[in-house]
Coordinates of C-alpha atoms in Angstrom, one line a residue:
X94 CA 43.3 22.6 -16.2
X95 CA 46.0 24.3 -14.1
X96 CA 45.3 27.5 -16.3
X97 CA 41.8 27.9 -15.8
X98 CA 41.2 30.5 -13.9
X99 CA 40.3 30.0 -10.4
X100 CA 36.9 30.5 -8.9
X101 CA 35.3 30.8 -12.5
X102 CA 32.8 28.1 -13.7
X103 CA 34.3 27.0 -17.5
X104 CA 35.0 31.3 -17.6
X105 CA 31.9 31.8 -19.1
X106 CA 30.4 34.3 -15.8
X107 CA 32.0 36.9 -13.5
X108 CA 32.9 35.8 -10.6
X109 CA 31.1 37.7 -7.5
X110 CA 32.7 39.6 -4.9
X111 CA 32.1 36.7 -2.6
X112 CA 33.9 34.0 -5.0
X113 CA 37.2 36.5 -5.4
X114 CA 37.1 36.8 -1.7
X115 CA 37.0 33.2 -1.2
X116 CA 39.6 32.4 -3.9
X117 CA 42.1 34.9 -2.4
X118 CA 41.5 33.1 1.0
X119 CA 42.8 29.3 -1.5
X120 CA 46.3 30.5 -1.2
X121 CA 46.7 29.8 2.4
X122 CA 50.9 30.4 3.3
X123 CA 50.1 29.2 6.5
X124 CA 48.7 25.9 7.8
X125 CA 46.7 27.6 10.5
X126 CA 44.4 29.1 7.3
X127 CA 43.4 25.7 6.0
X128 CA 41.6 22.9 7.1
X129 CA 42.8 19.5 6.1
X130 CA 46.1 21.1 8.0
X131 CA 44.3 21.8 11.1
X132 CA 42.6 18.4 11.1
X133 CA 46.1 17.2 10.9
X134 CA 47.6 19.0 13.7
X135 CA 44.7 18.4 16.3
X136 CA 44.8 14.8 16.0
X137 CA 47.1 12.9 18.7
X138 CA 50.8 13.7 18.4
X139 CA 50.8 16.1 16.2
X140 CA 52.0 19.0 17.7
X141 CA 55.3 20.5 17.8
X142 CA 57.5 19.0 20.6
X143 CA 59.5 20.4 23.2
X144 CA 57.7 23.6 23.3
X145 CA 55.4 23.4 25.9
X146 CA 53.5 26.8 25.2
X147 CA 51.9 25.7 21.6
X148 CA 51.1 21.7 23.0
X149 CA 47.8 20.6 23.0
X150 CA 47.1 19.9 26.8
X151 CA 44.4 17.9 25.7
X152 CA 46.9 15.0 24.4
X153 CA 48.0 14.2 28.2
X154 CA 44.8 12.0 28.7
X155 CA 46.2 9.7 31.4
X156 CA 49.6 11.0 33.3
X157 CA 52.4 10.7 32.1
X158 CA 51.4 9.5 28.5
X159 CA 52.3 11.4 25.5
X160 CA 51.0 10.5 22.0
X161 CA 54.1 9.6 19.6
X162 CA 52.1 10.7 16.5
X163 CA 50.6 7.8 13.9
X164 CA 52.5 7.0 10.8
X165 CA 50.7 7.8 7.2
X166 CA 48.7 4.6 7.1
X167 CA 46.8 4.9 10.5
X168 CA 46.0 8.4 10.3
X169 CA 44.7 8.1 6.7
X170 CA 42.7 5.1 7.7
X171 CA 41.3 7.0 10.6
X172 CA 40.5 9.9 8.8
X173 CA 38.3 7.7 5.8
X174 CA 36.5 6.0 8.8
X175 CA 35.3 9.5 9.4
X176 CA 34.3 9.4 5.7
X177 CA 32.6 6.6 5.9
X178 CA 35.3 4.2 5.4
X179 CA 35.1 0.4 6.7
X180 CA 37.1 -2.8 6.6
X181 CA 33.6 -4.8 5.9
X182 CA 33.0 -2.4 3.2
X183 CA 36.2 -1.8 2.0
X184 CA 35.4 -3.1 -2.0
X185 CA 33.4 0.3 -2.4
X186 CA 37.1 1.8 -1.5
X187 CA 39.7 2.3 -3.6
X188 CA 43.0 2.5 -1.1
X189 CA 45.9 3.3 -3.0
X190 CA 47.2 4.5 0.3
X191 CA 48.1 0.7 2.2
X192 CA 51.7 0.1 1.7
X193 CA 51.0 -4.0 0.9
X194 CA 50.9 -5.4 -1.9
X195 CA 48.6 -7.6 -3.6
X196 CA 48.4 -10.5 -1.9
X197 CA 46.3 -12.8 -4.3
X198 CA 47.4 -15.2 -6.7
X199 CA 49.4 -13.3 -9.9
X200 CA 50.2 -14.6 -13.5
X201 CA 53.4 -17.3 -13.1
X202 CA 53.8 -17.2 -9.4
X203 CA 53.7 -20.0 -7.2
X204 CA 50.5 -20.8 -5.7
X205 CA 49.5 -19.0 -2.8
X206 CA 50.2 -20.8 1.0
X207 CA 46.8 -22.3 2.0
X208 CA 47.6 -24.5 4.8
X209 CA 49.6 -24.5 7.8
X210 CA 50.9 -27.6 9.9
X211 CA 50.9 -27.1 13.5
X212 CA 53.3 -29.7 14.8
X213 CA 53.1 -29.7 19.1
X214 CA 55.8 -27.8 19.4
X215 CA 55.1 -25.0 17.1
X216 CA 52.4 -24.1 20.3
X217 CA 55.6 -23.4 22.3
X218 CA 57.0 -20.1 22.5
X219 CA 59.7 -19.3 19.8
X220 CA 63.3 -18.1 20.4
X221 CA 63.8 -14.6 20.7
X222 CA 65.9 -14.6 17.9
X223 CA 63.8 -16.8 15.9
X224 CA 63.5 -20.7 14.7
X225 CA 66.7 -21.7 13.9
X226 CA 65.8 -23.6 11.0
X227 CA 64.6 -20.2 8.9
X228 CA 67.7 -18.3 10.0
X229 CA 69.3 -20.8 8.4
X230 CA 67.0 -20.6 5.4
X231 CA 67.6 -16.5 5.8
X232 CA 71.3 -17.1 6.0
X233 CA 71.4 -19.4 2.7
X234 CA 68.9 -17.7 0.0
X235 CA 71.4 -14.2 0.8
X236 CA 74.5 -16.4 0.3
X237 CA 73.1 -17.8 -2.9
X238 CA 71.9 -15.3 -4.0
X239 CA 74.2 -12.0 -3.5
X240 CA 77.4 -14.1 -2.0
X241 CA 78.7 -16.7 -4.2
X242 CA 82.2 -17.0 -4.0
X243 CA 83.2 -14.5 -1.4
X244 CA 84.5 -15.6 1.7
X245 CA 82.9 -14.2 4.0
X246 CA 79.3 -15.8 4.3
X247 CA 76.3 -15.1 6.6
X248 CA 75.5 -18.0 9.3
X249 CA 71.9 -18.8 11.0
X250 CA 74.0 -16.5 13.9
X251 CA 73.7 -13.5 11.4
X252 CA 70.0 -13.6 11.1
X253 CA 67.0 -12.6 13.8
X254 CA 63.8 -13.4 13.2
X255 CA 61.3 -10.6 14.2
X256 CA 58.0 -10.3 14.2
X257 CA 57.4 -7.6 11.3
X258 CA 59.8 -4.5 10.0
X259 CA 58.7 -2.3 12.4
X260 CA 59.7 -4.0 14.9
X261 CA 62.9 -5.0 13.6
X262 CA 63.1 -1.1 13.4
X263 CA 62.1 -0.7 16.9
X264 CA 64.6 -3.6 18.3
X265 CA 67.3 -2.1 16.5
X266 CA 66.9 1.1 18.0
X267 CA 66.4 -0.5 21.2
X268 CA 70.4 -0.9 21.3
X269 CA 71.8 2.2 19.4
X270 CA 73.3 4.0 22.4
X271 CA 73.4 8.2 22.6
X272 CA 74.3 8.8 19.1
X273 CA 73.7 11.0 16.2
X274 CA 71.4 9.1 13.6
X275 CA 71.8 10.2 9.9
X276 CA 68.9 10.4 8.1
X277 CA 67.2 11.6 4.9
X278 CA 63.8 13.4 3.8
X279 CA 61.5 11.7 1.9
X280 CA 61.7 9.0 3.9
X281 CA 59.3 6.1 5.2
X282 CA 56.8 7.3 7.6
X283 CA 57.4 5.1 10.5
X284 CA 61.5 6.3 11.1
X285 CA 59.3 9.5 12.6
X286 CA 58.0 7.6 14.8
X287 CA 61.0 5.6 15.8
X288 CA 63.8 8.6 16.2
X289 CA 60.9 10.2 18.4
X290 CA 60.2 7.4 20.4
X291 CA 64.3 6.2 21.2
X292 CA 65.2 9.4 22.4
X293 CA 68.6 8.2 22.5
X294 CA 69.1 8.8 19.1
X295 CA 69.7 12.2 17.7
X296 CA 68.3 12.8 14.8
X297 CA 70.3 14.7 11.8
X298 CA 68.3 15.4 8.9
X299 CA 69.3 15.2 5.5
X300 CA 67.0 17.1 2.6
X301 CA 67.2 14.9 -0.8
X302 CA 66.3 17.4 -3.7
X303 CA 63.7 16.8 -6.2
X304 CA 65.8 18.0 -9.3
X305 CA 68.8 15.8 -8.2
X306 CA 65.7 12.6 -8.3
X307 CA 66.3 12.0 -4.5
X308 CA 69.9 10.8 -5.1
X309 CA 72.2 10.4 -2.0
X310 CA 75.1 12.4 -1.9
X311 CA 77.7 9.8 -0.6
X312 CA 80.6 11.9 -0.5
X313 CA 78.6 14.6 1.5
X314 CA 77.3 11.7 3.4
X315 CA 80.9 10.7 4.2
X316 CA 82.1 14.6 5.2
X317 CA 79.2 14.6 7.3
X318 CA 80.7 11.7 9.4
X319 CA 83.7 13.3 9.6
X320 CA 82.5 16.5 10.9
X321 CA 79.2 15.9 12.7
X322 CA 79.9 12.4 14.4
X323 CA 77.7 10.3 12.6
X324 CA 77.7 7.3 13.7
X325 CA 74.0 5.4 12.5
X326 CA 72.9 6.2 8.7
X327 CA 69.0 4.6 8.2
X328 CA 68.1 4.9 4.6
X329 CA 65.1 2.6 2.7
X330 CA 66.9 0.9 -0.2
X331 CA 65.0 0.5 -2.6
X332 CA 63.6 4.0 -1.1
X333 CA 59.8 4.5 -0.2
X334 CA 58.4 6.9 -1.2
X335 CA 60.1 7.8 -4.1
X336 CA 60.1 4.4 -5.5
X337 CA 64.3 5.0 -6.8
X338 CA 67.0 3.1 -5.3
X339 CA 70.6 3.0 -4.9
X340 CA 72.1 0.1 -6.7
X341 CA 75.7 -0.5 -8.5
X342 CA 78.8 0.8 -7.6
X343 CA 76.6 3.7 -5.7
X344 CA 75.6 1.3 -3.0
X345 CA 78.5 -0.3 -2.7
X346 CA 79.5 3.0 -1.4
X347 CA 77.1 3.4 0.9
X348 CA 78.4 0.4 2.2
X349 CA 81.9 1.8 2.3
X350 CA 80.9 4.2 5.0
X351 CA 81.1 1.4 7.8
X352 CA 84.8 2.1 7.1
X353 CA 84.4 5.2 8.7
X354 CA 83.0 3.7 11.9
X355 CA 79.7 4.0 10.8
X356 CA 76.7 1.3 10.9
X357 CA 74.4 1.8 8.2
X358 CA 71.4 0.4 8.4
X359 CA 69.1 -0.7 5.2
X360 CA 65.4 -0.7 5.0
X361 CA 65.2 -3.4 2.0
X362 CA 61.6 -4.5 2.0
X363 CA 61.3 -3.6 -1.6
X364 CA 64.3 -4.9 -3.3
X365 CA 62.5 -7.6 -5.6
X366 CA 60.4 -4.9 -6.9
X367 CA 63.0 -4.0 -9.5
X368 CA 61.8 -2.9 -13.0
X369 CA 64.1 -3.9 -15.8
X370 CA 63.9 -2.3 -19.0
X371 CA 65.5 -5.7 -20.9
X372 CA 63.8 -8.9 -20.2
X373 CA 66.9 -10.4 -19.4
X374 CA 67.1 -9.0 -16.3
X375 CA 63.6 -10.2 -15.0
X376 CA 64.5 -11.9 -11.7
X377 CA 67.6 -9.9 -10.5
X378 CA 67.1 -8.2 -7.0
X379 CA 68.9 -5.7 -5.0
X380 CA 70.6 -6.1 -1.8
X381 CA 73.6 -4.3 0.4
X382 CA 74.8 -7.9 1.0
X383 CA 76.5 -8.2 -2.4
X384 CA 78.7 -6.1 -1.2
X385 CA 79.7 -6.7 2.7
X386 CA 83.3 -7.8 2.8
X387 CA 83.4 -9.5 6.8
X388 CA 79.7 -10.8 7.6
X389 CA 81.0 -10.2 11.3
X390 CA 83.1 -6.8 11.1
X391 CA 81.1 -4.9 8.6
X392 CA 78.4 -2.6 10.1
X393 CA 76.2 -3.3 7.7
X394 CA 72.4 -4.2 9.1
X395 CA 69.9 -5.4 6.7
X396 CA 66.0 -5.2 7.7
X397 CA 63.8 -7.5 5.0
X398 CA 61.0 -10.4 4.9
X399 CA 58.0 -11.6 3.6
X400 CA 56.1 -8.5 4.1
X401 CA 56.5 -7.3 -0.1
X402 CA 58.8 -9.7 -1.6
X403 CA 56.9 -12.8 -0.6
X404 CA 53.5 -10.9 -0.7
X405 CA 52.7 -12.4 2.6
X406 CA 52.1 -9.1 5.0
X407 CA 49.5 -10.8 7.6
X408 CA 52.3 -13.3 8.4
X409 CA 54.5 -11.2 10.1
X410 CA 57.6 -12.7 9.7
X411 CA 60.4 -10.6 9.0
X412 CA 64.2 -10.6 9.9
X413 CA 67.0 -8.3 10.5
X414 CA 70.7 -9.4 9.5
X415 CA 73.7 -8.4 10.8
X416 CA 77.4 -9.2 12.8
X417 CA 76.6 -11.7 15.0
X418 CA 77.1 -9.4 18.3
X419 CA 74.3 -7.5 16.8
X420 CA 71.9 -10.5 16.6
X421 CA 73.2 -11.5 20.1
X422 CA 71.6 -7.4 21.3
X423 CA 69.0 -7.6 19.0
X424 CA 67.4 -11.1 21.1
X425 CA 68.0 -9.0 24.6
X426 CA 65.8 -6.4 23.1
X427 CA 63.0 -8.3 21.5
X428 CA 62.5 -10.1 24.9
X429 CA 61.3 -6.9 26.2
X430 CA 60.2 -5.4 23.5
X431 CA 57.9 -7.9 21.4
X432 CA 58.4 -11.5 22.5
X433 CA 59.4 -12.9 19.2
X434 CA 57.4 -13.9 15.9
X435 CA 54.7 -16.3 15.7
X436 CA 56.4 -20.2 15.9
X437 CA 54.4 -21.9 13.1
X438 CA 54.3 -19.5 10.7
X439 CA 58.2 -19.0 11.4
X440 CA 58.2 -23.0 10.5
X441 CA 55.9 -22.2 7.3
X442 CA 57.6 -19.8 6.3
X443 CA 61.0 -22.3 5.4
X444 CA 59.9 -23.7 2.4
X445 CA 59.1 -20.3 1.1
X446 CA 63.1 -19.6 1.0
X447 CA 63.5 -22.1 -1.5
X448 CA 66.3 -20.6 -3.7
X449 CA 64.0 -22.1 -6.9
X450 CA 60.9 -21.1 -5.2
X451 CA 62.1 -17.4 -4.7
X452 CA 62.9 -17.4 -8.6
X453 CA 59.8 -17.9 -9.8
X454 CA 58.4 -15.7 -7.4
X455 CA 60.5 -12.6 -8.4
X456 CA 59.8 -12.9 -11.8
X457 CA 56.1 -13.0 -11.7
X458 CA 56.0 -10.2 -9.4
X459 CA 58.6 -7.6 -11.1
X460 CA 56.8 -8.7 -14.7
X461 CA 53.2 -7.9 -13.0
X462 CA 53.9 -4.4 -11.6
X463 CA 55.9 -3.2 -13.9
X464 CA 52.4 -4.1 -15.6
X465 CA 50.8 -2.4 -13.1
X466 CA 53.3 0.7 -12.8
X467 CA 53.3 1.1 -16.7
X468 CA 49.1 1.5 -16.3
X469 CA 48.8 3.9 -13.5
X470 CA 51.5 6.1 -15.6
X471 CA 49.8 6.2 -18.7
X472 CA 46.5 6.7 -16.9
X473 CA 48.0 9.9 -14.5
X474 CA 49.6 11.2 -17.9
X475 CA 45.8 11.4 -19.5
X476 CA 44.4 13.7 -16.3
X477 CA 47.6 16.0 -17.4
X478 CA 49.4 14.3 -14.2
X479 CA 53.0 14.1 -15.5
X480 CA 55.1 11.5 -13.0
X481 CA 58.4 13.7 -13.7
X482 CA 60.6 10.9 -11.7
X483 CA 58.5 8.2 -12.8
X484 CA 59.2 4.5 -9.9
X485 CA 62.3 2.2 -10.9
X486 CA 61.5 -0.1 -8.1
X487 CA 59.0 -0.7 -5.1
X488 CA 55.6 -0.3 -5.8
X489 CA 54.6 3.8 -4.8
X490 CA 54.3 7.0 -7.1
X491 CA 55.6 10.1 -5.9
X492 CA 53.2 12.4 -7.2
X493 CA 53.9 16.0 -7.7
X494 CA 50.4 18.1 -7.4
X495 CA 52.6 21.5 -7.9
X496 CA 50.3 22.5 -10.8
X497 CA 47.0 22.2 -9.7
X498 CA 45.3 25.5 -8.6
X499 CA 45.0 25.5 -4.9
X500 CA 44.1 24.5 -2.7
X501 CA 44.1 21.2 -4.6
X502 CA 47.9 21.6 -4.9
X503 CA 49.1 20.1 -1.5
X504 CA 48.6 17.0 -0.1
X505 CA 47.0 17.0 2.9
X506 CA 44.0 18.5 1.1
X507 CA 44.1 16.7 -2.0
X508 CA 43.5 13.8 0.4
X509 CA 40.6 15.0 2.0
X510 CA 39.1 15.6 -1.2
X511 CA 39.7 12.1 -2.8
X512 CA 38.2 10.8 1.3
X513 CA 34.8 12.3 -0.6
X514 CA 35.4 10.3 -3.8
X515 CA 36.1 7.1 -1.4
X516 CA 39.7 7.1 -2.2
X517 CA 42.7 6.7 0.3
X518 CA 45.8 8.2 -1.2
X519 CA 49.0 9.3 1.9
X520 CA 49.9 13.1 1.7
X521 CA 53.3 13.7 1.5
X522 CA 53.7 15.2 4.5
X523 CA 53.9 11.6 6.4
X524 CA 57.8 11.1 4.6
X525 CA 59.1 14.2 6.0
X526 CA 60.6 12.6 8.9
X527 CA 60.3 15.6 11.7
X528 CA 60.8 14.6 14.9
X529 CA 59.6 17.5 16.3
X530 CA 56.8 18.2 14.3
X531 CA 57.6 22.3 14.4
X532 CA 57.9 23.1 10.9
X533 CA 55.5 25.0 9.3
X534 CA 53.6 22.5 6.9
X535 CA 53.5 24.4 4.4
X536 CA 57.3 24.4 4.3
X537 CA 57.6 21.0 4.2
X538 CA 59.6 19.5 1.0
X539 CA 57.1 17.4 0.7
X540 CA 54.3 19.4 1.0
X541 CA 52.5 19.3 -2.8
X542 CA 53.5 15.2 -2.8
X543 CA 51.0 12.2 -2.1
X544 CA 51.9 9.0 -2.5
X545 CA 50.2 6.4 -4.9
X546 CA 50.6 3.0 -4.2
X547 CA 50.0 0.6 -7.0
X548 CA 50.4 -2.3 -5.1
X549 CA 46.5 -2.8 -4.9
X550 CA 44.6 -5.4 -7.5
X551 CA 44.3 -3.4 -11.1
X552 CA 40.3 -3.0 -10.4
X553 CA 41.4 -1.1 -7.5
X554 CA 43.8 1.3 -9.1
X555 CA 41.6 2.3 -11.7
X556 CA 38.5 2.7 -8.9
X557 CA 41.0 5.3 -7.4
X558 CA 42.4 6.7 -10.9
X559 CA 38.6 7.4 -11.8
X560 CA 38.5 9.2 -8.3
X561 CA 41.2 11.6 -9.4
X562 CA 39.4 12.1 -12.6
X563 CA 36.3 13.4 -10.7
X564 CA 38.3 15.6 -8.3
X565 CA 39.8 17.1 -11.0
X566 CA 36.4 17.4 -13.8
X567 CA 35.1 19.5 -11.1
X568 CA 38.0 21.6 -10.0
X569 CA 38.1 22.5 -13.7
X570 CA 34.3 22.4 -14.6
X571 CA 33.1 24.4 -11.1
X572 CA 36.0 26.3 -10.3
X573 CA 37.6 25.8 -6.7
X574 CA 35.4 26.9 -4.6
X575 CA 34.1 24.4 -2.8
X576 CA 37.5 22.8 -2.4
X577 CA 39.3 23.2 0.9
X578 CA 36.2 22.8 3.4
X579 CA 33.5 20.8 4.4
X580 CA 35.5 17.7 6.1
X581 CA 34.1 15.4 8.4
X582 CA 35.8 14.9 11.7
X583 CA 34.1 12.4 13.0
X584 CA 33.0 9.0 12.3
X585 CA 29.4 8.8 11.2
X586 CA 27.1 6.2 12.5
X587 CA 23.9 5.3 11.6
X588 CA 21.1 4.5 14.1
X589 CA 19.8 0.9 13.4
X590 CA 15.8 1.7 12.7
X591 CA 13.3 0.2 14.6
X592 CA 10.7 -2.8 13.7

């Protein structure tokens, strides 16, 4: 499809004046010549930063407030409500754009939670730091399951329960003082937010290339320390969106750096979705705990929970690991910051650690998306969509749209296009973590990316698949000349007729 020429219906006419015209105008350079960018940069917190001549002054709608920018999710939601989009009528939606997984029951798992007991004291609030009785559950499962036989081994005074990854994010960040804060681009969407938002961190970008499969450069990583005063790396592990990870003797020196007076901190929300090629190693996960020497002295700070591994993201129970004067920092700043998790599902939540329990688990999940994975591969390979650096773990697709005629060839308006077919995808654009916000989109690494999530039920990927097919029938069937325009900006609603 990518060769046929553009602005020509199946090359069997012409093309007029007017359609030449119009194709020329498809190869915007800039973002300020195409629309889904524009629609981008006018909604809140968009704008560049810290130059006060090119801010909207129309984002300072009460004093003093200033609009931190939404991550991927929330602006992609927004923008299919403008399309129509509901959470009532979300079946007629595919969304391969929600980072959550499945939560319904899968082949092998355990059955799904259906109750939970409410004893009187579970109405109380919570410690700050979380139940004691699930830290300890925390504390064990890592022990068993990445510690066995080392010295060293976590305690419930390693573990803080927090109420979602975000804000185990956001409470971390909380107690970073004034330092410079590694980190690397693609990336997950909400870091923008959170090196924005704790101006206390500097941010230091690092740009992982494509042709290298987003590999991280540890021994730059560790020169970089050296000469630039690192002293924070943030990193997802297994790494959203690019669905690779660092495992082996590779994270184990990532882990290393804390030797240079370094604290690295791990995003591991995804590391049971690991996808083995032998069936032996169905059940194995990934962690940076296998490889802390000193539970207390190693700078090593782990941010996981239920929110992918245990399929359970409404619950909201998460929990950040660490040396114990970290957990002791991290309770001062969730009593300003969020309050704690909820008490009963905290309670809930203990059986779920069940070293047994978490077996069985693992295994039906990594067997069932790597079902799922192996489908929305074979399915992008028919529409001539090659995955070149196909997922190894989590539960995304990087997609490269490089060879589709434009405008069709960057994310941000491949999106609005599928937003017509009722399809939620995330442009890339969301994983360049850019504080700032100044760089020309079009510049952006990750500008000809989405991101495909196949952690929806299989009816919904292909509903989303059979989107993309459309999208790209008529691209090659009609030329491109309607593509690139047309897209609604606000949400439609329909006057209630009268009886």
């Amino acid at each position: 499809m990518a060769n046929t020429p553009q602005g020509t219906t199946s090359g069997t006419s012409t093309p007029s004046f007017r359609d030449v015209v119009r194709d020329v105008m498809k190869h915007y350079k800039h973002e300020k010549e195409s629309e889904a960018h524009q629609i981008f940069r006018n909604a809140g917190g968009h704008q560049p930063k810290g130059l006060p001549e090119i801010v909207n002054a129309e984002e300072e709608t009460v004093p003093g407030i200033e609009h931190p920018g939404s991550t991927g999710v929330i602006y992609c939601s927004d923008r299919a409500m403008a399309n129509g989009f509901s959470y009532t009528s979300s079946h007629e939606w595919a969304n391969l754009g929600q980072g959550a997984p499945e939560v319904g029951p899968i082949p092998d798992a355990p059955e799904r939670p259906n109750t939970i007991p409410l004893p009187l004291d579970s109405l109380e609030y919570a410690p700050t730091t979380g139940v004691k009785a699930l830290r300890e559950a925390v504390a064990k499962l890592y022990n068993h399951t990445y510690r066995q036989g080392k010295a060293s081994q976590y305690t419930y005074e390693n573990v803080c329960i927090v109420p979602g990854g975000r804000a185990g994010l956001s409470r971390v960040a909380a107690v970073i003082g004034d330092v410079y804060t590694s980190y690397q681009v693609p990336d997950y969407t909400a870091y923008d937010q959170v090196l924005s938002a704790f101006k206390r961190l500097v941010p230091v970008p690092t740009a992982l290339e494509h042709k290298d499969k987003y590999h991280l450069d540890v021994e730059q990583t560790r020169k970089d320390i050296r000469t630039q005063g690192l002293a924070v790396v943030l990193a997802s592990n297994p790494r959203n969106p690019t669905g690779q990870v660092i495992k082996g003797n590779d994270l184990k020196e990532v882990v290393s750096l804390t030797k240079e007076g370094t604290t690295v901190i791990l995003d591991e929300f995804y590391s049971w979705y690991i996808y083995p090629e032998n069936s032996s190693d169905y059940g194995k996960s990934i962690s940076s705990a296998a490889y802390v020497e000193d539970v207390n002295e190693d700078s090593v700070v782990i941010i996981d929970g239920l929110t992918k591994n245990w399929r359970l993201p409404g619950w909201r129970v998460c929990w950040v690991i660490g040396p114990k004067n970290l957990v002791t920092a991290l309770s001062q700043s969730g009593s300003f910051l969020d309050g704690g998790a909820n008490h009963p599902l905290q309670l809930a939540a203990i059986p779920l650690l069940d070293p047994l329990h978490v077996q069985k688990e693992k295994i039906a999940l990594q067997k069932h998306f790597k079902a799922k994975r192996d489908h929305v591969l074979a399915r992008l390979k028919a529409l001539h969509l090659d995955v070149d650096i196909p997922p190894t773990s989590t539960f995304y697709i990087w997609l490269n749209l490089e060879k589709l005629p434009a405008p069709l060839n960057n994310g941000l308006t491949f999106f609005e296009e599928l937003l017509k077919e009722q399809t939620i995808v995330i442009p890339g654009i969301f994983f360049d973590i850019n504080p700032a916000h100044r760089r020309n989109l079009f510049n952006s690494p990750c500008h000809h990316f989405v991101r495909l999530s196949f952690g929806p039920p299989l009816k919904d990927l292909d509903m989303g698949l059979d989107a993309i097919d459309r999208v790209l029938k008529k691209a090659k069937n009609s030329g491109m000349k309607d593509f690139g325009q047309g897209y609604k900006t606000t949400i439609e609603v329909t006057e209630p007729a009268h009886v």
